[in-house]
Structure formats: C-alpha cells, structure tokens
Amino acid sequence: MTTPPLSYFDDVHTHGSAGPGVLTSITPDELLRGDYGRAWYSVGIHPWHTADEISPGTWEKLEKLASDPRVAAIGEAGLDALRGGEPAVQEEIFLRQAALAESVGKPLIIHCVRRYGRLMELHRSFAPRQPWMVHGFTGKPQLARQLLAEGIEISFGERANPASVAVVPAESRHFETDMSSLPIEEIRKKLKV
C-alpha cells in the first residue's frame, strides 16, 4: 500500500473530520479509524505538549502509528515561541519527529509560531529528503518567499493573507480547515484560489 503525497489532499490539515481527501491530525494517544483510502491521518507531538517530558510509551505509540499506511504525514510537530516547552526541548522533540518522517518516508507537518528563522536553519542543517510543510500560515509574502527558497511548502487556512497565497506556486501550496467551521471550498473561495 502506498501513501499519497500532500498534493492529493483537498484539506491537508484538520482536527476532527475524516474522509478520502482529508488529512486529519491526531496525537499518538488517539486511534486510527476507517479503512485505508477512506481515512488519512497525520500523527505527531504538538509543540504545545512539550512542557512535560514525553514518555517512552508515547514515542513507541508514535513510531508504531507512523508506519501505518493510513498515516500520510508526521506532525504536527513544531516550534512555538509563545507556548510549550523550552526552545531547546521543542527543537529536540521536533528533530526526533523529523527523523521519524525520514525513516518512514512521509512528509512533516509543522506548527510554527515566531520561530521561522530557526525553522529555516534547522531545515538547512537537517537537509530532509521528505517534504516539510508549514500549516496555517498567516505571514507576509516576504516570509512565504523565504520559506519557499528553503524548500518548505506552505498550507493556508481561513485567516491567510491573500497576498501570501498569491506568491506560492501551486506545487508548494496547500489548503486546510484546521479548526475552522468553514468548509474547504469556502476557504479557497475566500482566498481567491
């Protein structure tokens, strides 16, 4: 069984709904529901959950789920300057998930808040073969261009800056509902895509 690329998904990041064209984000403690091809998941340890030590059992669950063919991506992993554990701890947990993404051959979905410079440095030094994608991007076009120059893909939700959406080429651009009540079609319409 093969896992589809991020470009397969109409909604590349959501919490809750599941379906053939939807990538649902879960934690290692959640269960995969639905058959292969009818439900797809990303699984990871969010930076908000890095203030406490991650147990060996959580890592074991994450590694087991990562190999399931219904898991199309690892994450959301990330760096957050406003919430979660200390920066060094967040980076350690983030890089462990990046290494897992490489070992299972799946993309990494990234939550990033006010740490984009460091994210780009880590991408440069890690040199991943698998795609990295920042989800929920609301930044300016200049930052979008910098991420693209590093080889990082971008996903946009309902609060995205339309000027940033416009500078991202289709092959690096994705859309998501995340926690929005708007359907993905409405988000695309709002962003004029």
PDB file of C-alpha atoms in Angstrom:
ATOM      1  CA  MET A   1       0.000   0.000   0.000  1.00  0.00           C
ATOM      2  CA  THR A   2       1.295   3.435  -0.891  1.00  0.00           C
ATOM      3  CA  THR A   3       0.688   6.676   0.923  1.00  0.00           C
ATOM      4  CA  PRO A   4      -0.499   9.612  -1.193  1.00  0.00           C
ATOM      5  CA  PRO A   5       1.540  12.845  -1.373  1.00  0.00           C
ATOM      6  CA  LEU A   6       0.318  16.043   0.297  1.00  0.00           C
ATOM      7  CA  SER A   7      -0.940  17.297  -3.079  1.00  0.00           C
ATOM      8  CA  TYR A   8      -3.573  14.527  -3.018  1.00  0.00           C
ATOM      9  CA  PHE A   9      -5.456  16.156  -0.144  1.00  0.00           C
ATOM     10  CA  ASP A  10      -8.112  18.838  -0.640  1.00  0.00           C
ATOM     11  CA  ASP A  11      -7.789  19.569   3.100  1.00  0.00           C
ATOM     12  CA  VAL A  12      -4.222  18.927   4.217  1.00  0.00           C
ATOM     13  CA  HIS A  13      -4.756  19.676   7.926  1.00  0.00           C
ATOM     14  CA  THR A  14      -7.830  19.385  10.104  1.00  0.00           C
ATOM     15  CA  HIS A  15      -8.847  18.216  13.561  1.00  0.00           C
ATOM     16  CA  GLY A  16     -11.994  16.171  13.634  1.00  0.00           C
ATOM     17  CA  SER A  17     -13.495  15.302  10.279  1.00  0.00           C
ATOM     18  CA  ALA A  18     -12.100  12.434   8.240  1.00  0.00           C
ATOM     19  CA  GLY A  19     -12.509  11.355   4.674  1.00  0.00           C
ATOM     20  CA  PRO A  20     -10.739  10.351   1.472  1.00  0.00           C
ATOM     21  CA  GLY A  21      -9.408  13.849   0.621  1.00  0.00           C
ATOM     22  CA  VAL A  22      -8.856  14.979   4.211  1.00  0.00           C
ATOM     23  CA  LEU A  23      -5.716  14.664   6.349  1.00  0.00           C
ATOM     24  CA  THR A  24      -6.787  14.532   9.994  1.00  0.00           C
ATOM     25  CA  SER A  25      -4.234  15.480  12.651  1.00  0.00           C
ATOM     26  CA  ILE A  26      -4.131  13.266  15.757  1.00  0.00           C
ATOM     27  CA  THR A  27      -1.887  12.646  18.747  1.00  0.00           C
ATOM     28  CA  PRO A  28      -0.139   9.319  19.427  1.00  0.00           C
ATOM     29  CA  ASP A  29      -2.815   8.560  22.044  1.00  0.00           C
ATOM     30  CA  GLU A  30      -5.665   8.652  19.519  1.00  0.00           C
ATOM     31  CA  LEU A  31      -6.907   5.766  17.414  1.00  0.00           C
ATOM     32  CA  LEU A  32      -6.929   5.470  13.653  1.00  0.00           C
ATOM     33  CA  ARG A  33     -10.470   4.936  12.436  1.00  0.00           C
ATOM     34  CA  GLY A  34     -11.573   3.983   8.956  1.00  0.00           C
ATOM     35  CA  ASP A  35     -10.095   1.850   6.235  1.00  0.00           C
ATOM     36  CA  TYR A  36      -7.073   2.558   4.082  1.00  0.00           C
ATOM     37  CA  GLY A  37      -8.045   5.042   1.365  1.00  0.00           C
ATOM     38  CA  ARG A  38     -11.156   6.206   3.210  1.00  0.00           C
ATOM     39  CA  ALA A  39      -9.444   7.954   6.142  1.00  0.00           C
ATOM     40  CA  TRP A  40      -5.996   9.547   6.294  1.00  0.00           C
ATOM     41  CA  TYR A  41      -4.023  10.872   9.242  1.00  0.00           C
ATOM     42  CA  SER A  42      -1.016  12.830  10.367  1.00  0.00           C
ATOM     43  CA  VAL A  43       0.260  11.936  13.808  1.00  0.00           C
ATOM     44  CA  GLY A  44       2.700  13.797  15.987  1.00  0.00           C
ATOM     45  CA  ILE A  45       3.598  15.584  19.184  1.00  0.00           C
ATOM     46  CA  HIS A  46       2.491  19.219  19.047  1.00  0.00           C
ATOM     47  CA  PRO A  47       4.937  21.780  20.490  1.00  0.00           C
ATOM     48  CA  TRP A  48       2.261  22.857  22.973  1.00  0.00           C
ATOM     49  CA  HIS A  49       2.618  19.404  24.567  1.00  0.00           C
ATOM     50  CA  THR A  50       6.368  19.652  25.128  1.00  0.00           C
ATOM     51  CA  ALA A  51       6.391  21.353  28.551  1.00  0.00           C
ATOM     52  CA  ASP A  52       6.319  17.942  30.251  1.00  0.00           C
ATOM     53  CA  GLU A  53       8.649  15.060  29.453  1.00  0.00           C
ATOM     54  CA  ILE A  54       7.408  12.839  26.620  1.00  0.00           C
ATOM     55  CA  SER A  55       7.128   9.293  27.939  1.00  0.00           C
ATOM     56  CA  PRO A  56       8.802   6.353  26.190  1.00  0.00           C
ATOM     57  CA  GLY A  57       5.307   4.907  25.714  1.00  0.00           C
ATOM     58  CA  THR A  58       4.207   7.985  23.755  1.00  0.00           C
ATOM     59  CA  TRP A  59       7.245   7.697  21.481  1.00  0.00           C
ATOM     60  CA  GLU A  60       6.505   3.979  20.961  1.00  0.00           C
ATOM     61  CA  LYS A  61       2.901   4.737  20.004  1.00  0.00           C
ATOM     62  CA  LEU A  62       4.030   7.473  17.610  1.00  0.00           C
ATOM     63  CA  GLU A  63       6.570   5.191  15.930  1.00  0.00           C
ATOM     64  CA  LYS A  64       4.014   2.391  15.562  1.00  0.00           C
ATOM     65  CA  LEU A  65       1.354   4.691  14.112  1.00  0.00           C
ATOM     66  CA  ALA A  66       3.875   6.324  11.766  1.00  0.00           C
ATOM     67  CA  SER A  67       4.278   3.031   9.928  1.00  0.00           C
ATOM     68  CA  ASP A  68       0.540   2.530   9.387  1.00  0.00           C
ATOM     69  CA  PRO A  69      -0.370   3.066   5.706  1.00  0.00           C
ATOM     70  CA  ARG A  70      -3.299   5.304   6.747  1.00  0.00           C
ATOM     71  CA  VAL A  71      -0.804   7.784   8.225  1.00  0.00           C
ATOM     72  CA  ALA A  72       0.222  10.051   5.339  1.00  0.00           C
ATOM     73  CA  ALA A  73       2.370  12.502   7.337  1.00  0.00           C
ATOM     74  CA  ILE A  74       4.129  13.065  10.651  1.00  0.00           C
ATOM     75  CA  GLY A  75       3.018  16.039  12.726  1.00  0.00           C
ATOM     76  CA  GLU A  76       2.002  18.417  13.735  1.00  0.00           C
ATOM     77  CA  ALA A  77       5.479  18.856  15.051  1.00  0.00           C
ATOM     78  CA  GLY A  78       6.924  22.265  15.552  1.00  0.00           C
ATOM     79  CA  LEU A  79       8.368  25.281  17.263  1.00  0.00           C
ATOM     80  CA  ASP A  80       6.287  27.815  19.189  1.00  0.00           C
ATOM     81  CA  ALA A  81       7.804  30.856  20.916  1.00  0.00           C
ATOM     82  CA  LEU A  82       4.614  31.539  22.877  1.00  0.00           C
ATOM     83  CA  ARG A  83       3.619  28.153  24.226  1.00  0.00           C
ATOM     84  CA  GLY A  84       5.033  24.743  25.145  1.00  0.00           C
ATOM     85  CA  GLY A  85       8.389  23.636  26.467  1.00  0.00           C
ATOM     86  CA  GLU A  86      11.696  25.483  26.408  1.00  0.00           C
ATOM     87  CA  PRO A  87      13.069  26.152  22.902  1.00  0.00           C
ATOM     88  CA  ALA A  88      15.822  23.516  23.219  1.00  0.00           C
ATOM     89  CA  VAL A  89      13.286  20.891  24.317  1.00  0.00           C
ATOM     90  CA  GLN A  90      10.916  21.792  21.486  1.00  0.00           C
ATOM     91  CA  GLU A  91      13.763  21.506  18.989  1.00  0.00           C
ATOM     92  CA  GLU A  92      14.825  18.099  20.303  1.00  0.00           C
ATOM     93  CA  ILE A  93      11.260  16.762  20.016  1.00  0.00           C
ATOM     94  CA  PHE A  94      10.807  18.405  16.625  1.00  0.00           C
ATOM     95  CA  LEU A  95      14.022  16.910  15.217  1.00  0.00           C
ATOM     96  CA  ARG A  96      13.161  13.459  16.521  1.00  0.00           C
ATOM     97  CA  GLN A  97       9.875  13.668  14.620  1.00  0.00           C
ATOM     98  CA  ALA A  98      11.697  14.960  11.513  1.00  0.00           C
ATOM     99  CA  ALA A  99      13.982  11.908  11.729  1.00  0.00           C
ATOM    100  CA  LEU A 100      10.915   9.660  12.066  1.00  0.00           C
ATOM    101  CA  ALA A 101       9.382  11.267   8.969  1.00  0.00           C
ATOM    102  CA  GLU A 102      12.581  10.467   7.079  1.00  0.00           C
ATOM    103  CA  SER A 103      12.685   6.874   8.328  1.00  0.00           C
ATOM    104  CA  VAL A 104       9.095   6.139   7.247  1.00  0.00           C
ATOM    105  CA  GLY A 105       9.300   8.245   4.066  1.00  0.00           C
ATOM    106  CA  LYS A 106       6.474  10.653   4.903  1.00  0.00           C
ATOM    107  CA  PRO A 107       6.151  14.470   4.941  1.00  0.00           C
ATOM    108  CA  LEU A 108       6.446  16.537   8.120  1.00  0.00           C
ATOM    109  CA  ILE A 109       3.602  18.920   9.016  1.00  0.00           C
ATOM    110  CA  ILE A 110       4.839  21.865  11.038  1.00  0.00           C
ATOM    111  CA  HIS A 111       3.244  24.226  13.546  1.00  0.00           C
ATOM    112  CA  CYS A 112       5.449  27.331  13.761  1.00  0.00           C
ATOM    113  CA  VAL A 113       4.875  30.500  15.768  1.00  0.00           C
ATOM    114  CA  ARG A 114       7.541  33.237  15.810  1.00  0.00           C
ATOM    115  CA  ARG A 115      10.350  30.740  15.171  1.00  0.00           C
ATOM    116  CA  TYR A 116      10.554  30.816  11.379  1.00  0.00           C
ATOM    117  CA  GLY A 117      14.207  31.833  11.291  1.00  0.00           C
ATOM    118  CA  ARG A 118      15.146  28.866  13.466  1.00  0.00           C
ATOM    119  CA  LEU A 119      12.881  26.561  11.450  1.00  0.00           C
ATOM    120  CA  MET A 120      14.720  27.521   8.261  1.00  0.00           C
ATOM    121  CA  GLU A 121      18.104  26.986   9.967  1.00  0.00           C
ATOM    122  CA  LEU A 122      17.001  23.523  11.098  1.00  0.00           C
ATOM    123  CA  HIS A 123      15.749  22.685   7.603  1.00  0.00           C
ATOM    124  CA  ARG A 124      19.111  23.722   6.142  1.00  0.00           C
ATOM    125  CA  SER A 125      21.160  21.690   8.628  1.00  0.00           C
ATOM    126  CA  PHE A 126      18.840  18.656   8.648  1.00  0.00           C
ATOM    127  CA  ALA A 127      18.570  18.578   4.823  1.00  0.00           C
ATOM    128  CA  PRO A 128      15.431  16.405   4.715  1.00  0.00           C
ATOM    129  CA  ARG A 129      14.545  14.256   1.724  1.00  0.00           C
ATOM    130  CA  GLN A 130      10.874  14.312   2.726  1.00  0.00           C
ATOM    131  CA  PRO A 131       8.782  17.478   2.311  1.00  0.00           C
ATOM    132  CA  TRP A 132       8.337  19.856   5.223  1.00  0.00           C
ATOM    133  CA  MET A 133       5.105  21.859   5.204  1.00  0.00           C
ATOM    134  CA  VAL A 134       4.194  24.768   7.485  1.00  0.00           C
ATOM    135  CA  HIS A 135       0.496  24.638   8.238  1.00  0.00           C
ATOM    136  CA  GLY A 136      -1.818  27.561   8.994  1.00  0.00           C
ATOM    137  CA  PHE A 137       0.494  30.174   7.524  1.00  0.00           C
ATOM    138  CA  THR A 138      -0.726  33.755   8.122  1.00  0.00           C
ATOM    139  CA  GLY A 139       2.514  35.600   7.459  1.00  0.00           C
ATOM    140  CA  LYS A 140       3.527  38.146   4.849  1.00  0.00           C
ATOM    141  CA  PRO A 141       4.609  37.366   1.269  1.00  0.00           C
ATOM    142  CA  GLN A 142       8.270  38.062   2.102  1.00  0.00           C
ATOM    143  CA  LEU A 143       8.299  35.296   4.725  1.00  0.00           C
ATOM    144  CA  ALA A 144       6.440  32.958   2.356  1.00  0.00           C
ATOM    145  CA  ARG A 145       9.148  33.553  -0.264  1.00  0.00           C
ATOM    146  CA  GLN A 146      11.875  32.822   2.304  1.00  0.00           C
ATOM    147  CA  LEU A 147      10.242  29.514   3.266  1.00  0.00           C
ATOM    148  CA  LEU A 148       9.866  28.563  -0.387  1.00  0.00           C
ATOM    149  CA  ALA A 149      13.517  29.409  -1.051  1.00  0.00           C
ATOM    150  CA  GLU A 150      14.443  26.929   1.692  1.00  0.00           C
ATOM    151  CA  GLY A 151      12.246  24.262   0.082  1.00  0.00           C
ATOM    152  CA  ILE A 152       9.471  24.394   2.690  1.00  0.00           C
ATOM    153  CA  GLU A 153       5.890  24.039   1.447  1.00  0.00           C
ATOM    154  CA  ILE A 154       3.033  26.134   2.867  1.00  0.00           C
ATOM    155  CA  SER A 155      -0.596  25.471   3.799  1.00  0.00           C
ATOM    156  CA  PHE A 156      -3.214  28.199   4.141  1.00  0.00           C
ATOM    157  CA  GLY A 157      -6.423  28.397   6.152  1.00  0.00           C
ATOM    158  CA  GLU A 158      -9.224  30.940   6.501  1.00  0.00           C
ATOM    159  CA  ARG A 159      -7.019  33.600   8.186  1.00  0.00           C
ATOM    160  CA  ALA A 160      -4.339  33.519   5.483  1.00  0.00           C
ATOM    161  CA  ASN A 161      -3.007  36.655   3.827  1.00  0.00           C
ATOM    162  CA  PRO A 162      -4.251  36.502   0.184  1.00  0.00           C
ATOM    163  CA  ALA A 163      -1.065  38.298  -0.942  1.00  0.00           C
ATOM    164  CA  SER A 164       0.983  35.435   0.522  1.00  0.00           C
ATOM    165  CA  VAL A 165      -1.210  32.817  -1.130  1.00  0.00           C
ATOM    166  CA  ALA A 166      -0.604  34.549  -4.463  1.00  0.00           C
ATOM    167  CA  VAL A 167       3.213  34.229  -4.257  1.00  0.00           C
ATOM    168  CA  VAL A 168       3.232  30.485  -3.550  1.00  0.00           C
ATOM    169  CA  PRO A 169       3.255  28.297  -6.665  1.00  0.00           C
ATOM    170  CA  ALA A 170       0.617  25.580  -6.898  1.00  0.00           C
ATOM    171  CA  GLU A 171       3.113  22.737  -6.377  1.00  0.00           C
ATOM    172  CA  SER A 172       4.116  24.160  -2.959  1.00  0.00           C
ATOM    173  CA  ARG A 173       0.688  25.470  -1.890  1.00  0.00           C
ATOM    174  CA  HIS A 174      -1.898  23.570   0.155  1.00  0.00           C
ATOM    175  CA  PHE A 175      -5.159  24.419   1.899  1.00  0.00           C
ATOM    176  CA  GLU A 176      -6.633  23.422   5.239  1.00  0.00           C
ATOM    177  CA  THR A 177      -9.599  23.860   7.517  1.00  0.00           C
ATOM    178  CA  ASP A 178      -7.638  23.251  10.754  1.00  0.00           C
ATOM    179  CA  MET A 179     -10.163  24.254  13.457  1.00  0.00           C
ATOM    180  CA  SER A 180     -12.342  26.366  11.138  1.00  0.00           C
ATOM    181  CA  SER A 181     -16.069  25.872  10.770  1.00  0.00           C
ATOM    182  CA  LEU A 182     -15.790  26.923   7.125  1.00  0.00           C
ATOM    183  CA  PRO A 183     -15.666  24.125   4.550  1.00  0.00           C
ATOM    184  CA  ILE A 184     -12.509  23.912   2.451  1.00  0.00           C
ATOM    185  CA  GLU A 185     -14.370  25.176  -0.649  1.00  0.00           C
ATOM    186  CA  GLU A 186     -15.301  28.386   1.186  1.00  0.00           C
ATOM    187  CA  ILE A 187     -11.722  28.908   2.339  1.00  0.00           C
ATOM    188  CA  ARG A 188     -10.429  28.532  -1.229  1.00  0.00           C
ATOM    189  CA  LYS A 189     -13.113  30.934  -2.464  1.00  0.00           C
ATOM    190  CA  LYS A 190     -12.225  33.472   0.233  1.00  0.00           C
ATOM    191  CA  LEU A 191      -8.546  33.248  -0.768  1.00  0.00           C
ATOM    192  CA  LYS A 192      -9.486  33.537  -4.454  1.00  0.00           C
ATOM    193  CA  VAL A 193      -7.907  30.232  -5.475  1.00  0.00           C
TER     194      VAL A 193
END
